[in-house]
PDB file of C-alpha atoms in Angstrom:
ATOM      1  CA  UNK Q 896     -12.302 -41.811  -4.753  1.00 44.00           C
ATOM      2  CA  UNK Q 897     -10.555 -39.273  -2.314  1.00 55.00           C
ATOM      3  CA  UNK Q 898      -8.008 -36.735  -2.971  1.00 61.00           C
ATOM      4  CA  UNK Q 899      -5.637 -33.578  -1.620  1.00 57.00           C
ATOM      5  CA  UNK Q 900      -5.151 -30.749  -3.920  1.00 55.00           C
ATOM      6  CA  UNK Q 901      -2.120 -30.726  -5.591  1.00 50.00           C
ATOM      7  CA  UNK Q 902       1.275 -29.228  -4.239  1.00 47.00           C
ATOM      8  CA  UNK Q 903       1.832 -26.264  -6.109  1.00 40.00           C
ATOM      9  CA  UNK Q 904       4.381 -25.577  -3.283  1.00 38.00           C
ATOM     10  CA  UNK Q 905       5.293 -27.034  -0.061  1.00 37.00           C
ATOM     11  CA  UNK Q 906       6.041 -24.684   2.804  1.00 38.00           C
ATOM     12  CA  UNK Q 907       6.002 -26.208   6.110  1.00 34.00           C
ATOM     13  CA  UNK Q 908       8.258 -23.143   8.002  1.00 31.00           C
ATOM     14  CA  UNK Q 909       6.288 -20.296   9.328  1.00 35.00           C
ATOM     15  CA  UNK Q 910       6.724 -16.961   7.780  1.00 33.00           C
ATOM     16  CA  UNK Q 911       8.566 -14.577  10.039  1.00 29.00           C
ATOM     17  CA  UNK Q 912       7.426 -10.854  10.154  1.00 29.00           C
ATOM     18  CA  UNK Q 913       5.196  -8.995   8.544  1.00 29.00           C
ATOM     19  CA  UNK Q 914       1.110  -9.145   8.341  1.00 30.00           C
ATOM     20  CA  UNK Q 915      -0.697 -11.835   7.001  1.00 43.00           C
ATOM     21  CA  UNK Q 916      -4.574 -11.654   5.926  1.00 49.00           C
ATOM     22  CA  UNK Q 917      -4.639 -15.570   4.355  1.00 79.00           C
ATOM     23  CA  UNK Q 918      -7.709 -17.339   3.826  1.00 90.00           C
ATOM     24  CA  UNK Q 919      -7.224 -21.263   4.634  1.00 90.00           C
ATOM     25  CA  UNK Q 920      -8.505 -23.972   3.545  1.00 92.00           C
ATOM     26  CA  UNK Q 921      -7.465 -26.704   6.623  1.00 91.00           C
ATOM     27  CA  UNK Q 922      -7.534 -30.567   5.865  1.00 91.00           C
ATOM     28  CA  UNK Q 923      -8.739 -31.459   9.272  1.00 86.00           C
ATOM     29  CA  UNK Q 924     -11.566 -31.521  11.231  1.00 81.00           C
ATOM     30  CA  UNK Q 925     -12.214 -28.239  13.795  1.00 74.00           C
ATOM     31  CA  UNK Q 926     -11.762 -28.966  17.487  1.00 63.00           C
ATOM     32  CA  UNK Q 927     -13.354 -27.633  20.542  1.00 54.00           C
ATOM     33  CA  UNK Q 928      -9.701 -26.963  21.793  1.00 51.00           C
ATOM     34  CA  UNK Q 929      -8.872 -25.089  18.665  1.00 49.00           C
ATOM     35  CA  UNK Q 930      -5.772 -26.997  17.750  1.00 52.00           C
ATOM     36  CA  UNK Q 931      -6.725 -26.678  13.823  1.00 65.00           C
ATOM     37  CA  UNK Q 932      -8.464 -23.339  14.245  1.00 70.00           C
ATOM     38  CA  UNK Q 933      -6.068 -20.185  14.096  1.00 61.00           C
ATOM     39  CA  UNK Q 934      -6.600 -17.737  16.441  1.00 52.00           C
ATOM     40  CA  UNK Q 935      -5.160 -15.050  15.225  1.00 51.00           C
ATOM     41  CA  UNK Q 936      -5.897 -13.387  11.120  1.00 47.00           C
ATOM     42  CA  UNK Q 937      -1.575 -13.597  11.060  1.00 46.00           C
ATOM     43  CA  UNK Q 938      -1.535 -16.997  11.610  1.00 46.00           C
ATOM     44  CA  UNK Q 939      -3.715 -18.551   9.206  1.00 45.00           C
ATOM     45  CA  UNK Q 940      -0.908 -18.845   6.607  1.00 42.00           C
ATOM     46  CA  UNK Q 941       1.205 -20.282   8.642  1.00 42.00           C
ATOM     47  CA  UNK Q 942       2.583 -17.563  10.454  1.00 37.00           C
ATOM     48  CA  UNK Q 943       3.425 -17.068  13.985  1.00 34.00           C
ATOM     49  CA  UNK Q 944       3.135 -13.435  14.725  1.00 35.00           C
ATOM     50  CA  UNK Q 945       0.805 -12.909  17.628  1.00 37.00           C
ATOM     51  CA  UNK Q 946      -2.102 -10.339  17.246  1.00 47.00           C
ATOM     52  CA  UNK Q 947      -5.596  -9.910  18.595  1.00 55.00           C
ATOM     53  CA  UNK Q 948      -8.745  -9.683  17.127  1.00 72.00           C
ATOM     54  CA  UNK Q 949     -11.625  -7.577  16.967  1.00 78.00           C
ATOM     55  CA  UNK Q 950     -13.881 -11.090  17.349  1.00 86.00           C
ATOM     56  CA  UNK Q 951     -14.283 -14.808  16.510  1.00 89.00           C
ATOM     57  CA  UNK Q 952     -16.948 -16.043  14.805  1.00 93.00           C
ATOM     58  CA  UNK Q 953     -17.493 -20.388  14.088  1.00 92.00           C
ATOM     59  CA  UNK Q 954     -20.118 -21.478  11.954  1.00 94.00           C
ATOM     60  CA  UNK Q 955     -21.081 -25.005  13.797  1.00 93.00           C
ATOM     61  CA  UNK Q 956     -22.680 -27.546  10.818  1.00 93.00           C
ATOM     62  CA  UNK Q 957     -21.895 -30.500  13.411  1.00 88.00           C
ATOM     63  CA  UNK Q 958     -22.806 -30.746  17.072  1.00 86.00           C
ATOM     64  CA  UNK Q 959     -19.020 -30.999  18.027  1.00 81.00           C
ATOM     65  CA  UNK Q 960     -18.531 -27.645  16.177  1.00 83.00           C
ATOM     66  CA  UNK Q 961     -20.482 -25.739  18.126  1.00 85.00           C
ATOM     67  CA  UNK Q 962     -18.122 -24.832  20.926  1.00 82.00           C
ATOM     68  CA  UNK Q 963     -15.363 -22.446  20.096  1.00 81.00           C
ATOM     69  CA  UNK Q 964     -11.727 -22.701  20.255  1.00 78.00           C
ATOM     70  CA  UNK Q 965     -10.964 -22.722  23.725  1.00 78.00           C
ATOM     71  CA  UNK Q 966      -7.939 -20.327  22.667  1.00 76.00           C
ATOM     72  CA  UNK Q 967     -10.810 -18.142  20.824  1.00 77.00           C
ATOM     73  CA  UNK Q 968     -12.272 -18.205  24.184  1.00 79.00           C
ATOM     74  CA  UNK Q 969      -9.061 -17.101  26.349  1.00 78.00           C
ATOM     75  CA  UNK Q 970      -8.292 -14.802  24.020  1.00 75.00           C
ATOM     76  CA  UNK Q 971     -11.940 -12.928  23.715  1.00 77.00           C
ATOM     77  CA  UNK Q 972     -11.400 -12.749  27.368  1.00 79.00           C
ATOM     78  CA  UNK Q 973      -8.375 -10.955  27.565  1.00 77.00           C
ATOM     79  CA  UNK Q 974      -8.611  -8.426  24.824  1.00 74.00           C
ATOM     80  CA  UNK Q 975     -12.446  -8.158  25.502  1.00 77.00           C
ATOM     81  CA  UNK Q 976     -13.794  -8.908  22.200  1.00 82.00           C
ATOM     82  CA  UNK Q 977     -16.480 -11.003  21.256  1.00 86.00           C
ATOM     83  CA  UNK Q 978     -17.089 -14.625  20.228  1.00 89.00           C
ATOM     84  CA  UNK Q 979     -19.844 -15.819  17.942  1.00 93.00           C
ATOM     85  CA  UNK Q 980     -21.664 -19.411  16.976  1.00 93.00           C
ATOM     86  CA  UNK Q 981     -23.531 -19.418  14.241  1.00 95.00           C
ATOM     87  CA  UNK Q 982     -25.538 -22.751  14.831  1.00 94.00           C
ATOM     88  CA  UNK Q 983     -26.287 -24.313  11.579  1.00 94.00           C
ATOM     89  CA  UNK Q 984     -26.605 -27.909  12.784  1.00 92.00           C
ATOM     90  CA  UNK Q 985     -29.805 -29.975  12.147  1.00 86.00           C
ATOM     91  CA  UNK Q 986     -30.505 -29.469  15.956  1.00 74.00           C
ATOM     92  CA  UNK Q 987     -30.800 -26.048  16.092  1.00 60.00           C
ATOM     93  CA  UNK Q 988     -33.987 -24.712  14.069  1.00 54.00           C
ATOM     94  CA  UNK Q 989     -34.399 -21.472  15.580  1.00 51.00           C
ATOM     95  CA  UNK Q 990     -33.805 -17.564  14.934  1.00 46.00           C
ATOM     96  CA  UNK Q 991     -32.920 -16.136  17.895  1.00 48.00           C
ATOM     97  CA  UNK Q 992     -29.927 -14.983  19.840  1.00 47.00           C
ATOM     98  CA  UNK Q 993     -29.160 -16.007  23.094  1.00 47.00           C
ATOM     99  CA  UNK Q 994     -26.189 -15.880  24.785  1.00 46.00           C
ATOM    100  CA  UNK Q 995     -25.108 -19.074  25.867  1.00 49.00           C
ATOM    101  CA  UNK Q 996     -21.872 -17.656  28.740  1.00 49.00           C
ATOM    102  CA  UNK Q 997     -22.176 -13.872  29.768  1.00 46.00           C
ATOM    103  CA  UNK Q 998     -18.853 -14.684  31.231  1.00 44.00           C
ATOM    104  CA  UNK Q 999     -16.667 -15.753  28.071  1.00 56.00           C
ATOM    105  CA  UNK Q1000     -18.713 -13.282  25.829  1.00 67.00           C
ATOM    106  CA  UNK Q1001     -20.067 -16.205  23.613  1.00 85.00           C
ATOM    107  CA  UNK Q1002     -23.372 -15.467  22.073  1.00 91.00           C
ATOM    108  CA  UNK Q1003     -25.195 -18.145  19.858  1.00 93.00           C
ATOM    109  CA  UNK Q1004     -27.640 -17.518  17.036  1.00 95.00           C
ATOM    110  CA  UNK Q1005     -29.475 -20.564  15.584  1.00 94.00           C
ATOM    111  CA  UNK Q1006     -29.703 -20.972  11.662  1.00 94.00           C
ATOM    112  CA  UNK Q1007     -32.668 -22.646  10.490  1.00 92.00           C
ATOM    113  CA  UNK Q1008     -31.073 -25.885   9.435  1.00 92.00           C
ATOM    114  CA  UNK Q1009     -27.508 -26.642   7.120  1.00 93.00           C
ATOM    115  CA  UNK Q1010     -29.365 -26.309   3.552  1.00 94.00           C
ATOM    116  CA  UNK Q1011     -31.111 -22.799   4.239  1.00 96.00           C
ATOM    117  CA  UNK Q1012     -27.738 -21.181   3.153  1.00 97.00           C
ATOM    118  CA  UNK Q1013     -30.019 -17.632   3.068  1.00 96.00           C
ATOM    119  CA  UNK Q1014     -30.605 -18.081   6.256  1.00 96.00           C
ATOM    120  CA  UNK Q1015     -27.172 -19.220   7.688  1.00 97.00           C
ATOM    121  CA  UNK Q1016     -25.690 -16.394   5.824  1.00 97.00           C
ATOM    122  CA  UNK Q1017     -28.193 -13.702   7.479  1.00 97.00           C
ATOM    123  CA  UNK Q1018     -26.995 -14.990  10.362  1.00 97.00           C
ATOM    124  CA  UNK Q1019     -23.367 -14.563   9.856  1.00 97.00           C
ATOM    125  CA  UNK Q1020     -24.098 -11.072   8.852  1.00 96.00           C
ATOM    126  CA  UNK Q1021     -25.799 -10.046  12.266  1.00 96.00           C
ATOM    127  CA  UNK Q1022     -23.021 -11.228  13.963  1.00 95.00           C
ATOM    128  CA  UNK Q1023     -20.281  -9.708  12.017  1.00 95.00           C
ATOM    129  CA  UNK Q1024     -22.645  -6.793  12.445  1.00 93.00           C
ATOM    130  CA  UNK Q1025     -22.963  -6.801  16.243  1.00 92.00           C
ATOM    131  CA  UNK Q1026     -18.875  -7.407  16.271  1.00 89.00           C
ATOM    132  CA  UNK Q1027     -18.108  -4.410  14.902  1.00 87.00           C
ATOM    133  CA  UNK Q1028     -20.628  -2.522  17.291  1.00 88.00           C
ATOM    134  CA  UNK Q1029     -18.964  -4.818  20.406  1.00 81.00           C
ATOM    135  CA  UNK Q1030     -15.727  -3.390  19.647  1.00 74.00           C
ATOM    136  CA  UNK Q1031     -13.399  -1.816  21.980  1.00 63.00           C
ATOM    137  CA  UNK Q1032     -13.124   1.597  21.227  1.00 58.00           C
ATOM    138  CA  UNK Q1033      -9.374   1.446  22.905  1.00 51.00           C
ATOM    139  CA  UNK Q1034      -8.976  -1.898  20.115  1.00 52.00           C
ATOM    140  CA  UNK Q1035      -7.016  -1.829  17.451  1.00 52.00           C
ATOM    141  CA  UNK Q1036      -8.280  -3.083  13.740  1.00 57.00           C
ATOM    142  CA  UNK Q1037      -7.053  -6.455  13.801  1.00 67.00           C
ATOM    143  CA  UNK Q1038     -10.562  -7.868  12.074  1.00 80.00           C
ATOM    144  CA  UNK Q1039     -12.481 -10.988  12.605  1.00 87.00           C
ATOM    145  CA  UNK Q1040     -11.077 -14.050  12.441  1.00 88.00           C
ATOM    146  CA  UNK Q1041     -13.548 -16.690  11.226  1.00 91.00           C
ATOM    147  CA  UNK Q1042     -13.901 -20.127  11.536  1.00 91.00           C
ATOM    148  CA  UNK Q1043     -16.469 -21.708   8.679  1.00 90.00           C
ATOM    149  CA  UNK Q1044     -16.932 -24.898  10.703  1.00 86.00           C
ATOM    150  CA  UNK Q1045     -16.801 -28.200   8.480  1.00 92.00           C
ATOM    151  CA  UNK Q1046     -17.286 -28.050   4.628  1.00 96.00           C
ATOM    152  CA  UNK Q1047     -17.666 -31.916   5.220  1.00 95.00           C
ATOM    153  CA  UNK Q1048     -20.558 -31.840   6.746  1.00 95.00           C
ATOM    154  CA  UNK Q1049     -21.562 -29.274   4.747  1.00 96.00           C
ATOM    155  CA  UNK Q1050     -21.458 -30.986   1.730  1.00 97.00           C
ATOM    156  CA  UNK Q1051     -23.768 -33.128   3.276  1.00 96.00           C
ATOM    157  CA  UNK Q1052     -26.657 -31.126   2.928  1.00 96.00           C
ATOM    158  CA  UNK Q1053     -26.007 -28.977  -0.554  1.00 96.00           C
ATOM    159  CA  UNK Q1054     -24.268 -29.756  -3.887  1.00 96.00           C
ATOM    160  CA  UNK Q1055     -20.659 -28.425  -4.628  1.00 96.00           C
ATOM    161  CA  UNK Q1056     -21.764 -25.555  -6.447  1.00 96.00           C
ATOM    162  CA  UNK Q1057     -24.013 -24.305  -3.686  1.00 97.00           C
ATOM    163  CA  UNK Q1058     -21.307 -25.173  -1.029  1.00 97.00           C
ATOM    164  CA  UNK Q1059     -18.664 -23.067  -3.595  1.00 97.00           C
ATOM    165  CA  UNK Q1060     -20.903 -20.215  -4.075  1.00 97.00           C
ATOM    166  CA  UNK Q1061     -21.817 -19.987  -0.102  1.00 98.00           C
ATOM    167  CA  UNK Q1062     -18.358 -20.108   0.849  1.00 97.00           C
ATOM    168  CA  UNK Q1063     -17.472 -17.415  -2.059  1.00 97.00           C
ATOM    169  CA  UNK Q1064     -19.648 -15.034  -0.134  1.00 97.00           C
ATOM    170  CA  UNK Q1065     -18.910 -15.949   3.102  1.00 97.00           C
ATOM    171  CA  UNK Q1066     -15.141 -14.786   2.414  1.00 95.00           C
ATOM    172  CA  UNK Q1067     -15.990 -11.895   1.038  1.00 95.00           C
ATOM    173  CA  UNK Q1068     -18.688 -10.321   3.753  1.00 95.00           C
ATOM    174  CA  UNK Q1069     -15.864 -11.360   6.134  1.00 93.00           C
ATOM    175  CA  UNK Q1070     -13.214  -9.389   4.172  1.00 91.00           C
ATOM    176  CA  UNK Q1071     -15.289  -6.318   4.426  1.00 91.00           C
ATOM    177  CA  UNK Q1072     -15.092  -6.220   7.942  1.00 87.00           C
ATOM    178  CA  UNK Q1073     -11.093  -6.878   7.585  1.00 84.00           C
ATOM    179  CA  UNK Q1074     -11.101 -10.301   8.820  1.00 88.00           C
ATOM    180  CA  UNK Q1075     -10.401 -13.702   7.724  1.00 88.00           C
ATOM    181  CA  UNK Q1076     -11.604 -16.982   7.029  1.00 92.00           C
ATOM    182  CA  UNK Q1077     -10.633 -20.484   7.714  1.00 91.00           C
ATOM    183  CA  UNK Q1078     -12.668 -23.502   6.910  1.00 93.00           C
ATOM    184  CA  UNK Q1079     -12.040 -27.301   7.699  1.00 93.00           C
ATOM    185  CA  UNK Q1080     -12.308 -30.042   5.001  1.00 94.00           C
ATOM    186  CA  UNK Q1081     -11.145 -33.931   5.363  1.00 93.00           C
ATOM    187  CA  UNK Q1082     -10.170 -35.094   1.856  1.00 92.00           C
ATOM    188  CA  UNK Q1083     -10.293 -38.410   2.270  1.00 93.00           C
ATOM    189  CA  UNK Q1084     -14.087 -38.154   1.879  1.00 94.00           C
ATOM    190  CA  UNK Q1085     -14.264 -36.360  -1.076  1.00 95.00           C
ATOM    191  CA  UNK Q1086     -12.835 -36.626  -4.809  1.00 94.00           C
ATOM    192  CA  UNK Q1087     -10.328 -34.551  -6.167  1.00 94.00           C
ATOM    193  CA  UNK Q1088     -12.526 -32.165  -7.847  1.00 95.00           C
ATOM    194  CA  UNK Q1089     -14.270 -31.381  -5.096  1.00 95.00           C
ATOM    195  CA  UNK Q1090     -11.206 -30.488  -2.586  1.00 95.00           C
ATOM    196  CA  UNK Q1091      -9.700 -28.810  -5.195  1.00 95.00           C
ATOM    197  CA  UNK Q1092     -12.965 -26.471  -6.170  1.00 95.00           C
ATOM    198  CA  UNK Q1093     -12.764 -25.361  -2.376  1.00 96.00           C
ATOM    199  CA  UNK Q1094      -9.445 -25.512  -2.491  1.00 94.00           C
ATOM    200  CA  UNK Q1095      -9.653 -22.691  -5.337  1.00 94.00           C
ATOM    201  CA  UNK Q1096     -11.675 -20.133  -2.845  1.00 95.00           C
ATOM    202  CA  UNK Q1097      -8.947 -19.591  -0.648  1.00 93.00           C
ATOM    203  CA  UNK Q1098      -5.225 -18.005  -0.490  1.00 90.00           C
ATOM    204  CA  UNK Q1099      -3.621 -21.064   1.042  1.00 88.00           C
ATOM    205  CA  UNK Q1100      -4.027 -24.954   1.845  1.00 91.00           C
ATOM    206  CA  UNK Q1101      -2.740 -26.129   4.919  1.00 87.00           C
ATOM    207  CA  UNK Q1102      -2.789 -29.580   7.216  1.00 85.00           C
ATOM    208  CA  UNK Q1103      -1.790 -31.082  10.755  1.00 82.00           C
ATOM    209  CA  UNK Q1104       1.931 -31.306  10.549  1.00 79.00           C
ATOM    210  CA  UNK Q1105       3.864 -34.299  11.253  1.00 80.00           C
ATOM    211  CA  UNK Q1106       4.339 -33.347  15.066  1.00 72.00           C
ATOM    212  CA  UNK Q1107       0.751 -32.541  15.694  1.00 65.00           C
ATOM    213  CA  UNK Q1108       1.717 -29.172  16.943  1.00 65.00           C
ATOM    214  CA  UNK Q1109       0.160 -26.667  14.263  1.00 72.00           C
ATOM    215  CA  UNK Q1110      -0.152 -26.228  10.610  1.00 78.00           C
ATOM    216  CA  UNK Q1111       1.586 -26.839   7.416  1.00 80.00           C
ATOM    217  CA  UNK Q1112       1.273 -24.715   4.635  1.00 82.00           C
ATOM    218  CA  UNK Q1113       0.944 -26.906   1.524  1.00 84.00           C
ATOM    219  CA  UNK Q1114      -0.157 -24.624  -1.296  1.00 83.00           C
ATOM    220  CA  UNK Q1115      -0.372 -20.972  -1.842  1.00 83.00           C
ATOM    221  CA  UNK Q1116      -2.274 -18.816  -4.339  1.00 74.00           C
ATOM    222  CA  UNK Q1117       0.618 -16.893  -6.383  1.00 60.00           C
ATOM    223  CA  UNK Q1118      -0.847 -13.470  -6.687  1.00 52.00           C
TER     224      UNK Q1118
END
């Protein structure tokens, strides 16, 4: 049985002004073009205000994941901040990091494999780590925005309450380094307890809209 979590509120117009730091939980698959991946910590509830950030960082659990948003990309390249892949696919089995394009500032470091969730989160640590020491000095704080690649595929490898606590941390090491987190989960493949226990991690639910051009906002947290 598959399910969406429930519509505590629908919100599909963007928020105008001020500063967002959202969490989101996305019902849709990443993309290498970063349609469903905001680039920007404002944007991740929906809103439009453009901002830069101090780096991008995807955690890849499927093959296709392990290219960043070409946006991520454009924008690293501009502001000259850095982009991160954290490669947890079966593929990867390594510890290293190598940087995979000197050019657009991408740097890869392989995870072990998807159920070593030590591992993939030591990972995510050294690159938050070497983010903050990448910095511009001239940049302002605008944080990290992360993308925590496919909770589908995840779930693939753990249980739910591994996948919940994981993701639990995840939000939080990224939150100490002011930036946020966005994850990707199709529904349709999972039962209503399950979206909705993600669901529960983060500030604010969002899918596709109808046009195909960004997000709706389909639940927030009331704080």
């Amino acid at each position: 049985m598959s399910g969406t979590p429930s519509r505590a509120s629908h919100d599909p117009t963007p928020t105008s002004g001020g500063c967002s730091v959202a969490n989101a939980l996305i019902l849709a698959d990443p993309s290498s073009a970063g349609g469903h991946c905001p680039p920007t910590r404002e944007a991740h509830d929906g809103t439009a205000t453009p901002a830069s950030a101090n780096g991008f960082l995807r955690v890849a659990f499927t093959r296709a994941g392990r290219r960043p948003p070409e946006e991520w990309v454009r924008a690293a390249r501009t502001t000259e901040s850095s982009v991160f892949v954290v490669d947890a696919t079966p593929c990867s089995g390594g510890s290293d990091t190598t940087d995979a394009d000197e050019y657009d500032r991408i740097s890869t470091l392989d995870a072990v494999s998807p159920d070593n969730l030590t591992d993939v989160g030591v990972r995510i640590t050294e690159a938050l780590d070497r983010i903050e020491a990448e910095r511009p000095s001239t940049d302002a704080d605008h944080g990290v925005v992360c993308c925590l690649g496919s909770l589908t595929a995840l779930l693939q490898y753990v249980d739910d309450r591994r996948a919940y606590r994981f993701v639990n941390a995840v939000t939080s090491r990224v939150a100490t380094h002011g930036g946020v987190v966005h994850a990707h989960l199709r529904p349709a493949l999972h039962d209503r307890q399950t979206v909705d226990t993600m669901a529960s991690l983060f500030d604010a639910v969002a899918e596709p809209s109808a046009d195909g051009d960004g997000l709706d906002v389909i639940r927030r947290r009331h704080r």
